[in-house]
Tab-separated table of C-alpha atoms in Angstrom:
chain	number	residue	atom	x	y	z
A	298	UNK	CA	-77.954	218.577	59.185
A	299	UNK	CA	-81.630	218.152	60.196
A	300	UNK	CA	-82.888	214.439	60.157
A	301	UNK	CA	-85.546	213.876	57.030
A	302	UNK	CA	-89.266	214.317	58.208
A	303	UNK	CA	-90.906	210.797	58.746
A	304	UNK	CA	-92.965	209.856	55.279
A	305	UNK	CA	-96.621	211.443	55.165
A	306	UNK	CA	-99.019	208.707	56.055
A	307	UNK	CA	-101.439	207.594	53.443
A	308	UNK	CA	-104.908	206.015	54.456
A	309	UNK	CA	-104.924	203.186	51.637
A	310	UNK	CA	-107.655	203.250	48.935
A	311	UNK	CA	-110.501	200.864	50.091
A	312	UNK	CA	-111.397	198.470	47.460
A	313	UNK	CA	-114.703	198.882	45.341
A	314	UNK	CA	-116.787	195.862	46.706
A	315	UNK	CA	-117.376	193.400	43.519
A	316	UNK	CA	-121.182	192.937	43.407
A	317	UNK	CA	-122.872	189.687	44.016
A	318	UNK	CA	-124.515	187.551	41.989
A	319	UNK	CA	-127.694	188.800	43.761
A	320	UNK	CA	-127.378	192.606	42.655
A	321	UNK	CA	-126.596	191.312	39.291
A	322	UNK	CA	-129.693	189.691	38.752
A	323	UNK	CA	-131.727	192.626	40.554
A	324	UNK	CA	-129.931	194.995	37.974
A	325	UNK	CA	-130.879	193.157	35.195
A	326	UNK	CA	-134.870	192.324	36.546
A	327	UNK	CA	-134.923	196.639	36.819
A	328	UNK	CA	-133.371	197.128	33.380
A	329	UNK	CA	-129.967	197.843	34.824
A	330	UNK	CA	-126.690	198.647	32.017
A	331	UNK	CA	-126.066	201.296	30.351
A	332	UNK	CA	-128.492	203.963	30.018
A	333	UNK	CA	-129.486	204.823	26.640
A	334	UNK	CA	-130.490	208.232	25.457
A	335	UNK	CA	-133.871	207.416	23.303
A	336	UNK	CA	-134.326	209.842	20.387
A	337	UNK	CA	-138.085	211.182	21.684
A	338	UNK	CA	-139.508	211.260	17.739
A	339	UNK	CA	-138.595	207.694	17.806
A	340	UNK	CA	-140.006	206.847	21.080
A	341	UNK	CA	-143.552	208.536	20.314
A	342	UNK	CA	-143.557	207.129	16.630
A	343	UNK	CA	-142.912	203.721	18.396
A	344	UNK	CA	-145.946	204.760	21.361
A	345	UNK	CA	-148.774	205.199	18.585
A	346	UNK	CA	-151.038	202.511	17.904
A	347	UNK	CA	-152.524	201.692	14.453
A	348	UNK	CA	-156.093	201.785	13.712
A	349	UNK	CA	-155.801	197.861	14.238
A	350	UNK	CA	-154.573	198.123	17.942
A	351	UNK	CA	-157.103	200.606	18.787
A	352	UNK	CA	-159.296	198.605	18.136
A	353	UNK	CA	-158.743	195.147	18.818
A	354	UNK	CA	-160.071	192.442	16.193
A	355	UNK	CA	-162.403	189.990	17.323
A	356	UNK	CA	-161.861	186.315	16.008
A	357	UNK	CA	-157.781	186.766	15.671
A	358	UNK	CA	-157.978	189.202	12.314
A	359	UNK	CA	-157.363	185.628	10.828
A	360	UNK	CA	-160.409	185.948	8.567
A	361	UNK	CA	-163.967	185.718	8.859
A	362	UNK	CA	-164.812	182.076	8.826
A	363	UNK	CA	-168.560	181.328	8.994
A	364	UNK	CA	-170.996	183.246	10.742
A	365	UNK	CA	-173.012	182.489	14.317
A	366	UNK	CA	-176.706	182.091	14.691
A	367	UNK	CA	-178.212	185.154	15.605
A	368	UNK	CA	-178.810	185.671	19.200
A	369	UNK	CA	-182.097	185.528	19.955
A	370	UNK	CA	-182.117	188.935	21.861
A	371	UNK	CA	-180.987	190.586	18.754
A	372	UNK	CA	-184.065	188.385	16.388
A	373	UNK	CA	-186.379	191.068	16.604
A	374	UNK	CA	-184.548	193.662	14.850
A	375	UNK	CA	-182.823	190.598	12.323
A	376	UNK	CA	-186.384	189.813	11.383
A	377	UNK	CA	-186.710	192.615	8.633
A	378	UNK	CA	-183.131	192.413	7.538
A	379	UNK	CA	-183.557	188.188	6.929
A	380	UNK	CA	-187.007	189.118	5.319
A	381	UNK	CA	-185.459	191.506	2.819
A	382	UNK	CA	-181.949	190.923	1.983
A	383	UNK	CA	-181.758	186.895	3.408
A	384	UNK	CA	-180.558	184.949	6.229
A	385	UNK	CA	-177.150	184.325	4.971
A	386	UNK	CA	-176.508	188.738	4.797
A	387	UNK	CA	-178.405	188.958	8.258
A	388	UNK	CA	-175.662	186.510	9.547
A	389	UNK	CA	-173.012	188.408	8.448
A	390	UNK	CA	-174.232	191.516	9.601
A	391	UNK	CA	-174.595	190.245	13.064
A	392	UNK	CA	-171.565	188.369	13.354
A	393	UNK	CA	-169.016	189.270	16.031
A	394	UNK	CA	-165.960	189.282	13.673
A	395	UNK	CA	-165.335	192.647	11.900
A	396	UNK	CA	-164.906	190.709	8.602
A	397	UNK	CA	-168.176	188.856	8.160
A	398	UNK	CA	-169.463	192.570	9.039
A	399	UNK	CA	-167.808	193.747	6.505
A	400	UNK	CA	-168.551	191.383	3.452
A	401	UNK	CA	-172.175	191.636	5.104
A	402	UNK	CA	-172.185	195.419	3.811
A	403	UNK	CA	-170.557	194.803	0.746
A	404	UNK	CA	-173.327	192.232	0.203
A	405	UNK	CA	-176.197	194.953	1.287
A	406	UNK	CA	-174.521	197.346	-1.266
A	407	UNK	CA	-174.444	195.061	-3.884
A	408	UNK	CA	-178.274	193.822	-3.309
A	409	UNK	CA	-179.798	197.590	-2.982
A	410	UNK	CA	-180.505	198.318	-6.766
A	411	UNK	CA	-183.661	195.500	-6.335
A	412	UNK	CA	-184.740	196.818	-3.283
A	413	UNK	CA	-186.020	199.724	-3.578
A	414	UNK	CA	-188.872	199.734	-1.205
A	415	UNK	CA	-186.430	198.784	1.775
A	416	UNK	CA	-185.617	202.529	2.858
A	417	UNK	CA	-186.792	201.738	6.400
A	418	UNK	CA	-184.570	198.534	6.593
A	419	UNK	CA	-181.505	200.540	5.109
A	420	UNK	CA	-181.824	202.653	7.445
A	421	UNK	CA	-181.933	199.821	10.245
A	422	UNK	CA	-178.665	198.549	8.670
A	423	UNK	CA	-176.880	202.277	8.891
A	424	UNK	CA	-177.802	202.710	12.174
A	425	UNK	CA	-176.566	199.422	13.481
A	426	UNK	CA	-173.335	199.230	11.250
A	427	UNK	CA	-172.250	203.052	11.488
A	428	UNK	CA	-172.210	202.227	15.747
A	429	UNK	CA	-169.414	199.614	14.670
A	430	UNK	CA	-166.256	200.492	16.475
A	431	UNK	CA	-164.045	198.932	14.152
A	432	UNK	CA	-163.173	201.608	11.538
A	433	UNK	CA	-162.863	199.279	8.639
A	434	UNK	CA	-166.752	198.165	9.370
A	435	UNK	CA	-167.633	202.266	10.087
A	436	UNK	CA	-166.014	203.451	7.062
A	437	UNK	CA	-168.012	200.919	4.991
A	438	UNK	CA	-170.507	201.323	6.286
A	439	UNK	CA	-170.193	205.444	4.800
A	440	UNK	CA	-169.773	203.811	1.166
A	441	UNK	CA	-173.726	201.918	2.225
A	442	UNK	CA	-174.989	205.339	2.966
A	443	UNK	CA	-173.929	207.399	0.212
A	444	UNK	CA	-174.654	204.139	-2.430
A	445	UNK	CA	-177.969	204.020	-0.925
A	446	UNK	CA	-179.058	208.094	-1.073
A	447	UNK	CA	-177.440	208.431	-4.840
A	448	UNK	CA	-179.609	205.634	-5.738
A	449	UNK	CA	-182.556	206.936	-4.029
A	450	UNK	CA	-185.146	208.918	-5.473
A	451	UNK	CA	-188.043	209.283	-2.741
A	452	UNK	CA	-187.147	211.438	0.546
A	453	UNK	CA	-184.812	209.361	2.990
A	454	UNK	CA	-185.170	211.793	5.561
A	455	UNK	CA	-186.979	209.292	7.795
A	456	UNK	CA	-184.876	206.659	6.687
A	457	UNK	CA	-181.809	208.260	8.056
A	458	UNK	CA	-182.619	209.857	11.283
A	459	UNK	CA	-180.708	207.772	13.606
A	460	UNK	CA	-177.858	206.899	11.328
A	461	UNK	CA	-177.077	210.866	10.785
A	462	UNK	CA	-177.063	211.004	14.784
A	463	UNK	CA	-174.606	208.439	15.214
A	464	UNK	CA	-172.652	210.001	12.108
A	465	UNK	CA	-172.452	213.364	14.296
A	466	UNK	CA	-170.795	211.616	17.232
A	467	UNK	CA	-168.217	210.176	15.502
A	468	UNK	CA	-166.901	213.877	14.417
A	469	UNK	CA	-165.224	214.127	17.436
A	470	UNK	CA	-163.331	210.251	17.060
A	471	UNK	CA	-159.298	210.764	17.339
A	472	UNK	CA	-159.071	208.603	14.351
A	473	UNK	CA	-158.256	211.401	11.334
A	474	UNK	CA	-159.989	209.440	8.722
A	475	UNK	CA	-163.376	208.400	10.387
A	476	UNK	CA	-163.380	212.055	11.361
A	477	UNK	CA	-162.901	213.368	7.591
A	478	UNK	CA	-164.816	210.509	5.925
A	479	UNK	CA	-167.654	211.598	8.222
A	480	UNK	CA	-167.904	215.165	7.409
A	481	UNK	CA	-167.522	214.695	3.463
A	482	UNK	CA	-170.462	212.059	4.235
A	483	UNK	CA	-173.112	214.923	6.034
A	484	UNK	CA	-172.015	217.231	3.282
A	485	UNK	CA	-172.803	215.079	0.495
A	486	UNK	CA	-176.019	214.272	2.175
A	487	UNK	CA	-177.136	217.705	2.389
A	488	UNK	CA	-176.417	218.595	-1.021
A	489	UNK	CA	-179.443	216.021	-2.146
A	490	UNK	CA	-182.187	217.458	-2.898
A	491	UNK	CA	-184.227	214.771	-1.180
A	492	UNK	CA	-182.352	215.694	1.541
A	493	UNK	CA	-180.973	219.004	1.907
A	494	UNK	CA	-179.042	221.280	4.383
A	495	UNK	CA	-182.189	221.679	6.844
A	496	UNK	CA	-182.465	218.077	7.381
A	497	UNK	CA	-178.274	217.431	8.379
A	498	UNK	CA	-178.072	220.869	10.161
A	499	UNK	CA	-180.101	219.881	13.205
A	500	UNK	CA	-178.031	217.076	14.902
A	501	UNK	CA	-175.123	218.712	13.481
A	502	UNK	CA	-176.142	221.985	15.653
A	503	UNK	CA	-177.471	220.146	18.397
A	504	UNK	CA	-175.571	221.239	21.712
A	505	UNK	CA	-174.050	218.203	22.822
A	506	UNK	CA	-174.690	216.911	26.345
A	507	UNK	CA	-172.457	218.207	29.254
A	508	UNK	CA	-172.278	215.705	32.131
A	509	UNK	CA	-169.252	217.731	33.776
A	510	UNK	CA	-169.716	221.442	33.877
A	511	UNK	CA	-167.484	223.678	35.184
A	512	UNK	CA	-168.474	225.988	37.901
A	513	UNK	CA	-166.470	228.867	39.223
């Protein structure tokens, strides 16, 4: 009989090298494991930032807490605030934390049925508190605005120049509800009489100002 063919050599199976203690901690520094599959309605619910982180709160969002001195740069336009509505509302008005704004309009709101002959000084106040970033402040500062032209008998159109510009600008704010509040604001203001649609249609038509156009 034939001899038996000599046994098929077999290369042995190297050994998967262990890793270190090193590539360990490099692993886990570059968020090594397991990969996890991230549902991506989850991941851009958890990617959106409230209104609040948009717009960071100065003073901690712990509360207001009292009031700084007004800066003397900002004195001269203070002076007819203080000399109609007081030093203490002025204060609050010009504070840097969004709360003392705040209670600074709901003070301004709540003084406006004995001042009557302030129309220029309201409109001071809109024009300075509807440039507030915060929303809380901005939207606030809408209830000041339509409290004050309800009330108002005389024409505000003068009164109101500057605060409908700024209201214009903030149509086009990502935030949904400045955007809305906003619009149901000019509306409302053009359906006064002492008012009217020819006085909000101007800035609301103006052609806003291109600093990057497009050339073929």
């Amino acid at each position: 009989p034939d001899p038996a063919p000599p046994p098929a050599h077999r290369t042995p199976k190297k050994a998967s090298p262990k890793p270190s203690p090193q590539s360990d901690a490099r692993a886990d520094a570059m968020g090594g494991g397991p990969r996890q599959i991230v549902d991506p309605d989850n991941r851009a619910l958890n990617s959106r930032k409230t209104v609040f982180e948009e717009f960071p709160e100065e003073g901690g969002g712990q509360g207001g807490g009292p009031p700084e001195d007004i800066p003397t740069a900002l004195q001269a336009e203070a002076d007819p605030i203080i000399n109609d509505f007081g030093l203490d509302v002025a204060k609050l008005l010009f504070s840097k934390n969004w709360q003392n704004r705040d209670e600074g309009i709901a003070k301004t709101m709540k003084a406006l049925p004995a001042k009557a002959n302030s129309s220029r000084v309201v409109g001071g106040i809109l024009k300075r508190m509807l440039n507030d970033k915060n929303p809380t402040v901005y939207l606030s500062s809408l209830g000041l605005l339509r409290e004050y032209v309800d009330m108002s008998d005389a024409d505000i159109r003068g009164a109101l120049d500057k605060a409908l510009e700024v209201m214009v600008s903030k149509l086009g704010e990502s935030n949904t509800k400045v955007k809305t509040e906003t619009a149901t604001a000019l509306l409302h203001v053009a359906s006064l009489p002492q008012a009217g649609p020819s006085y909000v249609a101007p800035p609301v038509l103006k052609p806003p100002k291109q600093t990057n156009v497009w050339k073929p």
